[in-house]
Short mmCIF file of C-alpha atoms in Angstrom, two decimals:
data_model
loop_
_atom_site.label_atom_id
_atom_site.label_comp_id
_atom_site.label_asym_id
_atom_site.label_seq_id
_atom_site.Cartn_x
_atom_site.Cartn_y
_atom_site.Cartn_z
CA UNK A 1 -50.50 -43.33 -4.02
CA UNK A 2 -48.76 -44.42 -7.33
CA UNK A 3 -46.34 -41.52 -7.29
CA UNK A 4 -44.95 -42.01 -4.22
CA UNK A 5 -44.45 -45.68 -4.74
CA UNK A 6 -42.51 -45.26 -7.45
CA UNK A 7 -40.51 -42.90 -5.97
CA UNK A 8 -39.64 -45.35 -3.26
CA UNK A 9 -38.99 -48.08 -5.54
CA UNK A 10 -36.46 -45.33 -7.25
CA UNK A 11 -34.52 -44.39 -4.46
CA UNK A 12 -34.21 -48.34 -3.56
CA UNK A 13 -32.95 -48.90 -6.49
CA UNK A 14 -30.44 -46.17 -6.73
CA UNK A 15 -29.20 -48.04 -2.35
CA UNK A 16 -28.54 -50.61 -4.45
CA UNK A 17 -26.69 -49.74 -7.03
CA UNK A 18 -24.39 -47.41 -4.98
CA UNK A 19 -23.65 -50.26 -2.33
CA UNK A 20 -22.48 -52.59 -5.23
CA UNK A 21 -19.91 -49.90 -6.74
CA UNK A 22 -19.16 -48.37 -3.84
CA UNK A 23 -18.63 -44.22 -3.35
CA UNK A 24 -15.34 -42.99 -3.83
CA UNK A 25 -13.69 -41.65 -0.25
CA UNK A 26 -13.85 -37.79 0.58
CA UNK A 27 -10.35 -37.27 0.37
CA UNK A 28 -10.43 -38.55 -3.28
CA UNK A 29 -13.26 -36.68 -4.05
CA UNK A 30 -11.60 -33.60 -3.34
CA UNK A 31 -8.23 -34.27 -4.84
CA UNK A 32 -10.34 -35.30 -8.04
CA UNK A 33 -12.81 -32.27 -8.23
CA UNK A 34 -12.15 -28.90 -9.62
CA UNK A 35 -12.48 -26.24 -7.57
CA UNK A 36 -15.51 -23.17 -8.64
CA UNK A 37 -14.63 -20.26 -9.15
CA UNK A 38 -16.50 -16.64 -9.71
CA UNK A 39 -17.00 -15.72 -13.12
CA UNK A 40 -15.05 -12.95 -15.26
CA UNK A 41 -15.18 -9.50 -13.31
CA UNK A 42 -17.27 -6.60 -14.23
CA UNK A 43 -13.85 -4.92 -15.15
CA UNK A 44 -15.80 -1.58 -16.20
CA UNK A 45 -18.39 -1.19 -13.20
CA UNK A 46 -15.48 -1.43 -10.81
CA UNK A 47 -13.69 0.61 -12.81
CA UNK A 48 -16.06 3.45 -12.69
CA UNK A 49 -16.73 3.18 -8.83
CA UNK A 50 -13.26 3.16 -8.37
CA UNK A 51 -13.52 6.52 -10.03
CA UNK A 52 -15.74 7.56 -8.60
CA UNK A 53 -13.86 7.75 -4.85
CA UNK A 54 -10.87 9.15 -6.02
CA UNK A 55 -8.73 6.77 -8.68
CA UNK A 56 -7.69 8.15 -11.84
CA UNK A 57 -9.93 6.77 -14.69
CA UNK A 58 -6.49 5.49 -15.97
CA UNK A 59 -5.39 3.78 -13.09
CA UNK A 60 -8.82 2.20 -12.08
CA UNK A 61 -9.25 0.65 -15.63
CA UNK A 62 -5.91 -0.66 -15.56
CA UNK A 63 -6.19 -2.20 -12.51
CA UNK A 64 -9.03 -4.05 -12.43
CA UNK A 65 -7.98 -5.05 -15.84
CA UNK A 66 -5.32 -7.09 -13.86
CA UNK A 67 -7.47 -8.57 -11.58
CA UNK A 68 -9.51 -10.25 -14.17
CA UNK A 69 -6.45 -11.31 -15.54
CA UNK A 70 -5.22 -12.66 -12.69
CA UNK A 71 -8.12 -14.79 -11.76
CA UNK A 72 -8.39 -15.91 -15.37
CA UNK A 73 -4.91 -16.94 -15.64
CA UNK A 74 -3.98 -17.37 -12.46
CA UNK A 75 -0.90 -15.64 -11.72
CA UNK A 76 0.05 -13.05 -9.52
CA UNK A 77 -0.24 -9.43 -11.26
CA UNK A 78 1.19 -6.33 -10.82
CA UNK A 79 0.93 -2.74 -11.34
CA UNK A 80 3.73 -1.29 -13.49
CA UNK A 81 4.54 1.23 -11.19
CA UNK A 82 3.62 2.99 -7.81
CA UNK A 83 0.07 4.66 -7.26
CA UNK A 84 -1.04 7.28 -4.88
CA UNK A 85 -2.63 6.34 -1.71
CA UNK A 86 -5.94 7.94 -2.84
CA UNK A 87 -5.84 5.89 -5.54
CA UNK A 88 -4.67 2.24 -4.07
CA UNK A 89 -7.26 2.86 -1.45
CA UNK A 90 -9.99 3.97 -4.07
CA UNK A 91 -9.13 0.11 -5.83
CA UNK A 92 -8.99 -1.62 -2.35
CA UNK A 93 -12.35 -0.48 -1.56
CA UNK A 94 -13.96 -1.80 -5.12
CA UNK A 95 -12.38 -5.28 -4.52
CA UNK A 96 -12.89 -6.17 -0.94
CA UNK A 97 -16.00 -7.89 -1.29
CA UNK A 98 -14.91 -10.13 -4.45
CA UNK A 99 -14.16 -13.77 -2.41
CA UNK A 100 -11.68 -15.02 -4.65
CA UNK A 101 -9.30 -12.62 -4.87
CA UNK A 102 -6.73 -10.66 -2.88
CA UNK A 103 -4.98 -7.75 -3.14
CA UNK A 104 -1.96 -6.46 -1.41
CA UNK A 105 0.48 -4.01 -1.29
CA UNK A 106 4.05 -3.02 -1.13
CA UNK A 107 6.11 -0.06 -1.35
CA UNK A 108 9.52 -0.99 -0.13
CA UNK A 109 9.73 0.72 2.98
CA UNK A 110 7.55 0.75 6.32
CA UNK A 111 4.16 2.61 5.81
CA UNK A 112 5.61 3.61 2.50
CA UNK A 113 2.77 6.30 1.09
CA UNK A 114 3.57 5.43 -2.77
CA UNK A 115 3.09 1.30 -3.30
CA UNK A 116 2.81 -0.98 -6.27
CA UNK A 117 -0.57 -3.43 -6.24
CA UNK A 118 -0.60 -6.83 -6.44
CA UNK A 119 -3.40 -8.64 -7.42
CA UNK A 120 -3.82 -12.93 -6.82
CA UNK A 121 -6.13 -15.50 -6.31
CA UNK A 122 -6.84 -15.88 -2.64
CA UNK A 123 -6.11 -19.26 -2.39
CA UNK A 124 -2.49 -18.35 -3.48
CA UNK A 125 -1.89 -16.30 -0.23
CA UNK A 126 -3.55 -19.03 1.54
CA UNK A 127 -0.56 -21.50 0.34
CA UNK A 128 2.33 -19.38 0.68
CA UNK A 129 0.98 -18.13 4.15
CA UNK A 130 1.50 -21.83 5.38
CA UNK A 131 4.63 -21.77 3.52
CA UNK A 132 7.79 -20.90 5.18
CA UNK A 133 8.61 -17.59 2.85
CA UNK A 134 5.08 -16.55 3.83
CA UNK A 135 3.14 -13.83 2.02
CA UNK A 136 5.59 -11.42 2.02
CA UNK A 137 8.00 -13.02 -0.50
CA UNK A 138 5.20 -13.83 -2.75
CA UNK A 139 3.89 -10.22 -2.75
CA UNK A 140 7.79 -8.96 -2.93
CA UNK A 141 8.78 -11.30 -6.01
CA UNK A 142 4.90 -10.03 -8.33
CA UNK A 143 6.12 -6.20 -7.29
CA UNK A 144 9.67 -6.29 -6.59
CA UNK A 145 11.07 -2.51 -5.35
CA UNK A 146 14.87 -1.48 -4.61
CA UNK A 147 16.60 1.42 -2.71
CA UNK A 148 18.36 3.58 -5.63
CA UNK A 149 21.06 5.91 -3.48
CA UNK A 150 21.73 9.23 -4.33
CA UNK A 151 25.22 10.29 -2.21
CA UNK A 152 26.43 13.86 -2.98
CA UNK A 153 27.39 17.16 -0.75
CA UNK A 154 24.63 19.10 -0.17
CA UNK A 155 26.01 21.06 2.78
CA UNK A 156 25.30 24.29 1.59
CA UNK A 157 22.21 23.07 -1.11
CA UNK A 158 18.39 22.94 0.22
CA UNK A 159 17.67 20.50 -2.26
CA UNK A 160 13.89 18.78 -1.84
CA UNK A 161 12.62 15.35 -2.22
CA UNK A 162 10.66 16.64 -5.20
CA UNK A 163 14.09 17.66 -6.95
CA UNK A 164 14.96 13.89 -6.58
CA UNK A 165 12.91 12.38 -8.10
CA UNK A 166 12.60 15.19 -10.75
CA UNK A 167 16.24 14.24 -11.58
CA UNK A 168 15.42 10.79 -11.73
CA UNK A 169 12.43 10.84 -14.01
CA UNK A 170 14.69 13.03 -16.43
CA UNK A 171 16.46 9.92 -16.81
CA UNK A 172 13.73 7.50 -17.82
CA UNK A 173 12.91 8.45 -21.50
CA UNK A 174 9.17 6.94 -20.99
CA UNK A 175 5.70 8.40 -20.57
CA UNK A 176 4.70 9.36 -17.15
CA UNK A 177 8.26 8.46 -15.42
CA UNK A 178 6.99 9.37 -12.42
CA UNK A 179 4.99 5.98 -11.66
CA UNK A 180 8.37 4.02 -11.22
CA UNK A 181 9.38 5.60 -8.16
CA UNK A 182 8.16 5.79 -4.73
CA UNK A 183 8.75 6.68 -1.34
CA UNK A 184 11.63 9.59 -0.48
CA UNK A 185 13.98 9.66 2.17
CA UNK A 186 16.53 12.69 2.64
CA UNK A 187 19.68 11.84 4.30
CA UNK A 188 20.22 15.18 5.68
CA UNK A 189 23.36 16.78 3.64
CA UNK A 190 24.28 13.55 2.02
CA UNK A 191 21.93 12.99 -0.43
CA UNK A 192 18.38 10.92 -0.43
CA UNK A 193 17.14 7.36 -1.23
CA UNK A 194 14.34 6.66 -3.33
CA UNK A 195 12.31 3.42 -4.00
CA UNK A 196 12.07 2.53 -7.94
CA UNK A 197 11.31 -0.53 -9.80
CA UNK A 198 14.79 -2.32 -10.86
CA UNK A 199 14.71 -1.24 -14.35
CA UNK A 200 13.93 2.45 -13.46
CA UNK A 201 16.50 2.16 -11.18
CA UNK A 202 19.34 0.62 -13.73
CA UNK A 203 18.25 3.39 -16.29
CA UNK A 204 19.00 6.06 -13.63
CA UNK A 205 22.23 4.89 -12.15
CA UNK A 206 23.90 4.85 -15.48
CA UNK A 207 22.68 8.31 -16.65
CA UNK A 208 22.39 10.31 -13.40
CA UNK A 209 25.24 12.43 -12.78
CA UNK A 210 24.32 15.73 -10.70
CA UNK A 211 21.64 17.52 -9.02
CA UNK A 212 21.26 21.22 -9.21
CA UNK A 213 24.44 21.41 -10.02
CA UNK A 214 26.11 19.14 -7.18
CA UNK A 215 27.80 15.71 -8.23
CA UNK A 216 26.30 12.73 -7.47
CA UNK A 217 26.94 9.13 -7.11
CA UNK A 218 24.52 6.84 -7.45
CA UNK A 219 24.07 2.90 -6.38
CA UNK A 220 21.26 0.35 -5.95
CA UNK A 221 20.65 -1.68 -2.67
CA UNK A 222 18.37 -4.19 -1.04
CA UNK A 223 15.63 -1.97 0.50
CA UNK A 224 15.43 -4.22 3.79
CA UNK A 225 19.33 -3.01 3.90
CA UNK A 226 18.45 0.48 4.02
CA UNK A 227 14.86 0.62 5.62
CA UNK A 228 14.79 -0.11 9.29
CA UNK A 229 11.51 -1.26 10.82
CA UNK A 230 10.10 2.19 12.07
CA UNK A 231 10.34 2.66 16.34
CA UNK A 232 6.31 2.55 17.14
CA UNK A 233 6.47 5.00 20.98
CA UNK A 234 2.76 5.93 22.84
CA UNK A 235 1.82 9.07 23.63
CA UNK A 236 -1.01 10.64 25.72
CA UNK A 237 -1.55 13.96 25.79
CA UNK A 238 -4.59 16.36 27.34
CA UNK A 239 -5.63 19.34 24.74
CA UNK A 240 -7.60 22.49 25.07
CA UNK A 241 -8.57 21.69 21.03
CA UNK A 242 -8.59 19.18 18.58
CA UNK A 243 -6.34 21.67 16.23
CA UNK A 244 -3.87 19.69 14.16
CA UNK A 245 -1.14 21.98 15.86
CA UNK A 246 -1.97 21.11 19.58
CA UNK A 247 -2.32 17.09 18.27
CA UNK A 248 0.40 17.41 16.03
CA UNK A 249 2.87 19.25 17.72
CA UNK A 250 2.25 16.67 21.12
CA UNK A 251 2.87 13.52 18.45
CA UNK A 252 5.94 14.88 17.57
CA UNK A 253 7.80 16.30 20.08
CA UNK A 254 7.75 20.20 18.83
CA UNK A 255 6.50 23.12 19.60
CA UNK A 256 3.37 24.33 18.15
CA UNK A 257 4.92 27.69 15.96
CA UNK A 258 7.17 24.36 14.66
CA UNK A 259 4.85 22.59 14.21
CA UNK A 260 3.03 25.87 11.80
CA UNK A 261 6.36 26.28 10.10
CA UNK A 262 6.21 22.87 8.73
CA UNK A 263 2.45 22.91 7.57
CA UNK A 264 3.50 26.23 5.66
CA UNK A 265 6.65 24.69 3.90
CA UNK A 266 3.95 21.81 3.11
CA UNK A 267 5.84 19.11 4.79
CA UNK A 268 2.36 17.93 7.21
CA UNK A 269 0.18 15.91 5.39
CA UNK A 270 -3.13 14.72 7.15
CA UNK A 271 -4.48 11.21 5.87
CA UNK A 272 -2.07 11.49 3.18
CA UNK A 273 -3.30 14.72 1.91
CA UNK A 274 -1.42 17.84 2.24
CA UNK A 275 -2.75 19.84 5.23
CA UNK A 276 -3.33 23.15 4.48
CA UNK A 277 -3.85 24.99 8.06
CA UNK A 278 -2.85 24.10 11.31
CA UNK A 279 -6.46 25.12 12.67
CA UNK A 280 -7.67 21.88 11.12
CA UNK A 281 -9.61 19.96 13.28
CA UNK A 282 -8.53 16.12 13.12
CA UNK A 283 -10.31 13.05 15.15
CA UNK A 284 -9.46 9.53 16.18
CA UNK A 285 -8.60 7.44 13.17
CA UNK A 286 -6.77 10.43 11.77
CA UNK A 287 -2.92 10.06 10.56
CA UNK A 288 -0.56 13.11 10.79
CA UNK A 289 2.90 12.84 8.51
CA UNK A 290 5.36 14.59 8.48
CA UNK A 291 7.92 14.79 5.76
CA UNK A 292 11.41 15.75 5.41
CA UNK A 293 14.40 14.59 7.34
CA UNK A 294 12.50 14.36 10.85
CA UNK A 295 9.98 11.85 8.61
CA UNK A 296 7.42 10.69 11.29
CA UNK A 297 4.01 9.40 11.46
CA UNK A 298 1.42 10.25 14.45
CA UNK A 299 -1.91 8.45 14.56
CA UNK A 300 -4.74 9.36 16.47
CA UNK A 301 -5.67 6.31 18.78
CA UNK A 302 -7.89 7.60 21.27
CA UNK A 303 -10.37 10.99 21.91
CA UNK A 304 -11.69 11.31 25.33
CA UNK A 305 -13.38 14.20 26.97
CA UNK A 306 -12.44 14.79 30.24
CA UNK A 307 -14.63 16.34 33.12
CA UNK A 308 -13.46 19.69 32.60
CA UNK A 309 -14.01 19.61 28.24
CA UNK A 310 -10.46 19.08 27.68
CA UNK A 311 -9.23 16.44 25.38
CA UNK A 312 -7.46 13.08 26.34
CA UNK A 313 -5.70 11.89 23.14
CA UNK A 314 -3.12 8.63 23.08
CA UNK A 315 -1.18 8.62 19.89
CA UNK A 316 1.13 6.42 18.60
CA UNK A 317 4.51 7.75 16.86
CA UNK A 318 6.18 6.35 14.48
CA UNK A 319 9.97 7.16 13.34
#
């Protein structure tokens, strides 16, 4: 057959050639190639479906708009400020399929609710993981967060979280202040701490002066100086119910009518959403919070039934 003659003459030919030049080695070859890389992202689509479970149309568009741009220009991105956890989960979801990039998190505190996204190449996190900062500076320098300290005499003032950072958007003469601060922790009569970005937080120390009507003084720290690594303790428990009162109360150490007095006062949250009756059923997977001073997490490990239709729950606290 003609055809496959001269197909065998062909590849001879080409034996020979490649024998007298020689091939280049592997190692070259890789050094010298340029790596392939996924195409500009559907910025819209994911923006919609992003939408779609949960994210503000605002805050989808704009963030997939920075992970386009920061596989195009390769260089770590950031949001401007801190989103939600409906929303960062809502974006997390859209983008964990997409190979080439990755996208963290990081909020300034441990299991900090409100976080700032950070959006890089994957192969960025690869090098700095085998670097000795590791991941966690690279994520810390694209979204960088500090502890702004609020130190006043509140004895005999029940002043909220909320008021906080009230106060401290007053300060910030931009639209939607809120997104530059975080996470709130009260320090009992003293005052409270709250995570901002560092220019929020230089704009606020110079023009904060009181809080419903108590002085205040106010200075800016590391946050690893201020946030300690939260105390992780087991717990199992046996339960009539599933009720978030019998869980929750067991979590945290309290009885269940304390337990009701803080889901009234709307300190309980359940997966990050404010719970709005203790009769709420929760299962394994779930996360109970509770805010305020006594700030405390409880997962929900474990659900067992035992022999007698009770429940066998193991929990794990963290304060």
């Amino acid at each position: 057959d003609m055809t496959m003659l001269l197909r065998a003459r062909l590849v001879a030919l080409f034996c020979v050639v490649a024998l007298g030049r020689g091939f280049p080695p592997v190692k070259q070859l890789r050094r010298t190639c340029t790596p392939c890389y996924a195409a500009e992202l559907p910025v819209q689509r994911l923006a919609r479906e992003a939408e779609q479970r949960g994210a503000s149309r605002r805050t989808a568009e704009a963030a997939c708009v920075l992970a386009d741009k920061a596989l195009r220009e390769r260089q770590p991105q950031s949001t401007a400020g801190f989103l939600p956890v409906s929303d960062r989960e809502a974006v997390e979801w859209v983008m964990k399929d997409l190979i080439d990039l990755h996208v963290r998190s990081f909020g300034g505190a441990p299991r900090a609710e409100r976080r700032r996204m950070v959006f890089a190449r994957r192969e960025e996190y690869e090098e700095e993981q085998s670097a000795q900062a590791g991941v966690a500076s690279l994520v810390q320098q694209a979204a960088p967060c500090v502890a702004l300290r609020i130190d006043g005499q509140f004895l005999f003032d029940d002043v909220p979280d909320e008021a906080f950072v009230r106060a401290c958007c007053a300060c910030v003469p931009l639209p939607d202040p809120e997104q530059y601060f975080g996470d709130v922790a009260l320090n009992g009569d003293r005052g409270a701490t709250v995570i901002a970005t560092p220019e929020a937080a230089r704009v606020v120390q110079k023009a904060l002066k009181d809080i419903a009507g108590v002085d205040v003084r106010v200075s800016i720290a590391e946050v690893e100086d201020v946030f300690r690594a939260p105390v992780r303790k087991p717990i199992q428990s046996v339960e009539a119910s599933l009720r978030a009162d019998a869980v929750g109360s067991s979590g945290l150490g309290v009885s269940r009518s304390k337990f009701s007095a803080f889901v009234k006062s709307g300190q309980v949250q359940l997966n990050w959403k404010p719970l709005k009756s203790s009769s709420t059923q929760v299962k394994e997977g779930d996360v109970i919070c509770l805010n305020g001073p006594r700030k405390s997490t409880v997962e929900v490990s474990s659900v067992q039934t035992t022999a007698k239709g009770r429940f066998r729950v193991e929990l794990v606290r963290e304060s």
